[in-house]
Amino acid sequence: MTADTTTTSPEDDAQSYGSAQAATNHQALLAWVREVQQLTQPAQVVWVDGSEAENTRLSDELVAAGTFVRLNPELFPNSFAAFSDPKDVARVEEQTFICSKNEREAGFTNNWMDPDEMKVKLNGLFSGAMRGRTMYVIPFVMGHLDAEDPKFGVEITDSAYVVTSMRIMATIGTAVLDRMTQLDAGFVPALHSLGAPLSDGEADVPWPCNDEKWIVHFPEERSIWSYGSGYGGNALLGKKCYALRIASVMARDEGWLAEHMLILKLTSPQEKTYYLSAAFPSACGKTNLALLDPTIEGWKVETLGDDITWMRFGKEGELRAVNPEAGLFGVAPGTGWHTNPNAMRAIAKGNSVFTNVALTDDGGVWWEGMTEEVPAHLIDWQGRDWTPDMDHPAAHPNARFCTPIDQIDMLAEEFNRPDGVELSAILFGGRRKTTVPLVTQSRNWANGIFMGSTLSSETTAAAAGEVGRVRRDPMAMLPFIGYDAGDYLRHWLTLSAGADQARLPKIFLVNWFRRTAAGGFAWPGFGDNSRVLKWVIERLEGTADAVETPIGFVPTGDGIDLTGLDMTPAEVEAAVHVDAVEWAQELEGIEQWYAGFGASLPDELKGQLEELKERFSNA
Ligand code: GTP
Ligand code: SPV
Ligand code: MN
């Protein structure tokens, strides 16, 4: 590690910063890179070009370092497994901050600290943080490089694992840098360090990180600083930090929406096509619905996105949606040949990074739910021998696969359209054992926004902390709204006021996770969710009956197509039942949630709650 880390004079701007050349004269970028280099003191700087050769070299280095295990190429070509530090397995919401100039702008759902104070803290932490490591500069774009106003970012990171993962999740490298330079475009500076500097001769560990973690956003500056974690949304900064938290602020200011949604294309037996988006909280079924294999005859599903959707109203007042990502970072457990064969086929093509899964004896990967038969022996995600009699899972519940989206056979060709697709319906959904019916159609758009604003779900392993606690998660965006939550809901309401009201998507609430009295799932879920999508489409077309309830319209017992399914209309009725006792409690929960907004709650939503209460008292 003898590379020259001294800064260069201005005339050297387009010169080497270590082992690689900076092939740009984008002055703002060069200045920022130099500043970060001075602060973090890496052994060398590498400008990431995004090439295959570079990826091979990085993967080889990660194997040599013990971070990657190369999988059997006959099972998973060009694929690797990584195992994180057991204290670095999920997003850390407690340590995620929105540092707007004033606290009110961050709102009651976010952690806030004064930006100047936070900068002092971060400058201290980042000072020398990359010593002994390579600093990678990753130019990236979220969404299309050819979009009217491409959304550029540059992630600086000292993690090669992050580089290989960002290469799957976003468009990165030379083409992006060239376009950015040509346009002299602005970019979101996204600084990431593992917070694990190496002193001379110090041996590295397979998963360096720091017990102290900070995931920080400066919305006015549109910048991101992430310290101490190498995992997922904490470290792949194009994803949640940029494409949701910072983008939601851009969207507020520029008149669009950045949402935690999948996008799918549905073709009916009559060959009519529909585009739907759906917002479910983390680990609540977006990837699975996006890759759905319909169990009903004649219906076809294609995928456009599985986690993040950017939406804007088009020239004709229609709501258009694009997926800004290029890869899947999907929950592995529960993804299997029976539940999600499309994801399995995409994964089997290789070119994937798996994190915190288990290893099979033949050099493949396994996780709970992948196959019905459980292998007799595995190496679990913590490197221990594992057999089926053990009482802990072999894969971590938040184990993930990271796979290029174009490996999905059912990827819709519209994925490549910079102007996206027109949405016909939006689903909001959560994970609720009780109370919330399988599917409910909202009374109208504003009522649908009310449904989204009061969405609730049991917490999952996707974030550190307690699992299974019911919490409100507005539009599945609770951890991702980059500004005041009341202002965010107001933005939804005001933005749509100018749209073509007749073309507004219809909004539905779904819950695949309701339980029966016996404790089992009230609905089979997965591919059978196509039956619910069919009802949704029939409601759009005005051909399906519904029962009006105080919360909205639910299917009649025989309104859901049960062909080929071992289920009765009475069981459907139970799955969509609106229980007055459960809802009395739910209304209290909603009231408490709304009280937290204080003055920032839009009046229209307050009105929606009053009307809902009235409908229940009249029922
Ligand atoms: P993030 O990537 O964290 O944003 O999650 P996601 O919303 O994409 O969740 P995903 O589709 O990966 O599903 C998470 C878990 O929910 C998996 O363990 C699935 O097996 C389970 N799941 C998904 N869909 C269904 C369903 O229809 N029914 C049931 N019972 N479980 C489901
Ligand atoms: C989520 O938690 O919603 C994810 C995974 O999609 S992460 O990228 O870690 O945010
Ligand atoms: Mn997500």
Short mmCIF file of N, CA, C and O in Angstrom, two decimals, residues 512-556:
data_model
loop_
_atom_site.label_atom_id
_atom_site.label_comp_id
_atom_site.label_asym_id
_atom_site.label_seq_id
_atom_site.Cartn_x
_atom_site.Cartn_y
_atom_site.Cartn_z
N TRP A 512 -52.16 -10.20 2.38
CA TRP A 512 -51.98 -11.63 2.08
C TRP A 512 -51.77 -12.43 3.36
O TRP A 512 -51.61 -13.64 3.31
N PHE A 513 -51.69 -11.77 4.51
CA PHE A 513 -51.14 -12.41 5.72
C PHE A 513 -52.17 -12.62 6.83
O PHE A 513 -51.82 -12.92 7.95
N ARG A 514 -53.46 -12.46 6.51
CA ARG A 514 -54.48 -12.67 7.53
C ARG A 514 -54.51 -14.14 7.94
O ARG A 514 -54.28 -15.02 7.11
N ARG A 515 -54.79 -14.37 9.23
CA ARG A 515 -54.83 -15.75 9.74
C ARG A 515 -56.27 -16.16 10.05
O ARG A 515 -57.11 -15.32 10.35
N THR A 516 -56.49 -17.46 10.01
CA THR A 516 -57.77 -18.01 10.42
C THR A 516 -57.73 -18.24 11.93
O THR A 516 -56.65 -18.16 12.55
N ALA A 517 -58.90 -18.56 12.50
CA ALA A 517 -58.95 -18.85 13.94
C ALA A 517 -58.01 -20.01 14.28
O ALA A 517 -57.41 -20.05 15.36
N ALA A 518 -57.86 -20.95 13.31
CA ALA A 518 -56.99 -22.10 13.55
C ALA A 518 -55.51 -21.74 13.46
O ALA A 518 -54.64 -22.55 13.81
N GLY A 519 -55.21 -20.55 12.98
CA GLY A 519 -53.82 -20.09 12.97
C GLY A 519 -53.15 -20.12 11.62
O GLY A 519 -52.08 -19.53 11.43
N GLY A 520 -53.76 -20.80 10.63
CA GLY A 520 -53.17 -20.85 9.30
C GLY A 520 -53.45 -19.58 8.52
O GLY A 520 -54.22 -18.71 8.96
N PHE A 521 -52.82 -19.44 7.35
CA PHE A 521 -53.11 -18.29 6.50
C PHE A 521 -54.54 -18.40 5.95
O PHE A 521 -54.96 -19.48 5.52
N ALA A 522 -55.27 -17.29 5.98
CA ALA A 522 -56.65 -17.28 5.48
C ALA A 522 -56.69 -17.32 3.95
O ALA A 522 -57.75 -17.54 3.36
N TRP A 523 -55.53 -17.10 3.33
CA TRP A 523 -55.44 -17.03 1.88
C TRP A 523 -54.12 -17.66 1.45
O TRP A 523 -53.09 -17.42 2.09
N PRO A 524 -54.11 -18.49 0.37
CA PRO A 524 -52.87 -19.20 0.02
C PRO A 524 -51.74 -18.29 -0.47
O PRO A 524 -50.56 -18.64 -0.35
N GLY A 525 -52.08 -17.12 -1.02
CA GLY A 525 -51.03 -16.16 -1.40
C GLY A 525 -50.26 -16.55 -2.64
O GLY A 525 -50.68 -17.39 -3.43
N PHE A 526 -49.11 -15.91 -2.83
CA PHE A 526 -48.18 -16.17 -3.93
C PHE A 526 -48.93 -16.21 -5.27
O PHE A 526 -49.67 -15.28 -5.56
N GLY A 527 -48.77 -17.29 -6.08
CA GLY A 527 -49.39 -17.34 -7.41
C GLY A 527 -50.90 -17.14 -7.38
O GLY A 527 -51.50 -16.60 -8.32
N ASP A 528 -51.52 -17.56 -6.26
CA ASP A 528 -52.97 -17.40 -6.15
C ASP A 528 -53.39 -15.94 -5.96
O ASP A 528 -54.57 -15.61 -6.08
N ASN A 529 -52.43 -15.07 -5.69
CA ASN A 529 -52.77 -13.65 -5.63
C ASN A 529 -53.25 -13.14 -6.99
O ASN A 529 -53.87 -12.08 -7.08
N SER A 530 -52.98 -13.91 -8.05
CA SER A 530 -53.50 -13.55 -9.38
C SER A 530 -55.03 -13.51 -9.35
O SER A 530 -55.66 -12.75 -10.10
N ARG A 531 -55.64 -14.30 -8.48
CA ARG A 531 -57.11 -14.31 -8.37
C ARG A 531 -57.62 -12.99 -7.81
O ARG A 531 -58.69 -12.51 -8.19
N VAL A 532 -56.83 -12.41 -6.91
CA VAL A 532 -57.20 -11.10 -6.36
C VAL A 532 -56.98 -10.02 -7.43
O VAL A 532 -57.80 -9.11 -7.60
N LEU A 533 -55.87 -10.15 -8.18
CA LEU A 533 -55.62 -9.18 -9.26
C LEU A 533 -56.75 -9.23 -10.28
O LEU A 533 -57.18 -8.21 -10.82
N LYS A 534 -57.25 -10.43 -10.54
CA LYS A 534 -58.36 -10.57 -11.48
C LYS A 534 -59.58 -9.79 -10.98
O LYS A 534 -60.24 -9.08 -11.75
N TRP A 535 -59.87 -9.90 -9.68
CA TRP A 535 -61.01 -9.17 -9.11
C TRP A 535 -60.78 -7.66 -9.24
O TRP A 535 -61.69 -6.90 -9.59
N VAL A 536 -59.54 -7.24 -8.99
CA VAL A 536 -59.18 -5.82 -9.12
C VAL A 536 -59.50 -5.34 -10.54
O VAL A 536 -60.14 -4.30 -10.73
N ILE A 537 -59.06 -6.11 -11.53
CA ILE A 537 -59.29 -5.72 -12.93
C ILE A 537 -60.80 -5.70 -13.23
O ILE A 537 -61.30 -4.77 -13.88
N GLU A 538 -61.51 -6.69 -12.73
CA GLU A 538 -62.96 -6.72 -12.97
C GLU A 538 -63.66 -5.54 -12.30
O GLU A 538 -64.67 -5.05 -12.79
N ARG A 539 -63.12 -5.06 -11.22
CA ARG A 539 -63.66 -3.84 -10.60
C ARG A 539 -63.38 -2.63 -11.48
O ARG A 539 -64.22 -1.76 -11.64
N LEU A 540 -62.17 -2.59 -12.05
CA LEU A 540 -61.84 -1.47 -12.97
C LEU A 540 -62.79 -1.48 -14.15
O LEU A 540 -63.23 -0.44 -14.63
N GLU A 541 -63.10 -2.70 -14.62
CA GLU A 541 -63.96 -2.84 -15.80
C GLU A 541 -65.44 -2.76 -15.42
O GLU A 541 -66.30 -2.77 -16.29
N GLY A 542 -65.71 -2.73 -14.14
CA GLY A 542 -67.11 -2.63 -13.68
C GLY A 542 -67.89 -3.93 -13.82
O GLY A 542 -69.11 -3.91 -13.89
N THR A 543 -67.18 -5.06 -13.84
CA THR A 543 -67.90 -6.32 -14.05
C THR A 543 -67.99 -7.19 -12.80
O THR A 543 -68.67 -8.21 -12.82
N ALA A 544 -67.29 -6.82 -11.72
CA ALA A 544 -67.35 -7.66 -10.51
C ALA A 544 -68.22 -7.03 -9.44
O ALA A 544 -68.22 -5.82 -9.25
N ASP A 545 -68.96 -7.89 -8.77
CA ASP A 545 -69.78 -7.44 -7.65
C ASP A 545 -68.89 -7.16 -6.45
O ASP A 545 -67.79 -7.68 -6.35
N ALA A 546 -69.44 -6.37 -5.52
CA ALA A 546 -68.71 -6.11 -4.29
C ALA A 546 -69.71 -5.85 -3.18
O ALA A 546 -70.87 -5.52 -3.43
N VAL A 547 -69.23 -6.01 -1.96
CA VAL A 547 -70.04 -5.72 -0.78
C VAL A 547 -69.51 -4.42 -0.20
O VAL A 547 -68.30 -4.28 0.01
N GLU A 548 -70.40 -3.48 0.04
CA GLU A 548 -69.94 -2.24 0.64
C GLU A 548 -69.81 -2.41 2.15
O GLU A 548 -70.70 -2.91 2.81
N THR A 549 -68.66 -2.01 2.68
CA THR A 549 -68.42 -2.04 4.13
C THR A 549 -68.00 -0.63 4.53
O THR A 549 -67.70 0.20 3.66
N PRO A 550 -67.93 -0.35 5.82
CA PRO A 550 -67.50 1.00 6.22
C PRO A 550 -66.11 1.36 5.69
O PRO A 550 -65.83 2.54 5.45
N ILE A 551 -65.23 0.37 5.49
CA ILE A 551 -63.87 0.71 5.05
C ILE A 551 -63.72 0.74 3.53
O ILE A 551 -62.71 1.21 3.02
N GLY A 552 -64.70 0.22 2.81
CA GLY A 552 -64.61 0.20 1.35
C GLY A 552 -65.32 -1.02 0.81
O GLY A 552 -66.13 -1.64 1.51
N PHE A 553 -65.02 -1.39 -0.44
CA PHE A 553 -65.73 -2.47 -1.11
C PHE A 553 -64.89 -3.75 -1.10
O PHE A 553 -63.73 -3.74 -1.52
N VAL A 554 -65.49 -4.83 -0.62
CA VAL A 554 -64.80 -6.12 -0.60
C VAL A 554 -65.52 -7.11 -1.51
O VAL A 554 -66.71 -6.92 -1.82
N PRO A 555 -64.83 -8.16 -1.97
CA PRO A 555 -65.47 -9.13 -2.86
C PRO A 555 -66.61 -9.88 -2.18
O PRO A 555 -66.58 -10.08 -0.97
N THR A 556 -67.58 -10.30 -2.97
CA THR A 556 -68.57 -11.25 -2.47
C THR A 556 -67.87 -12.60 -2.36
O THR A 556 -66.78 -12.80 -2.94
#
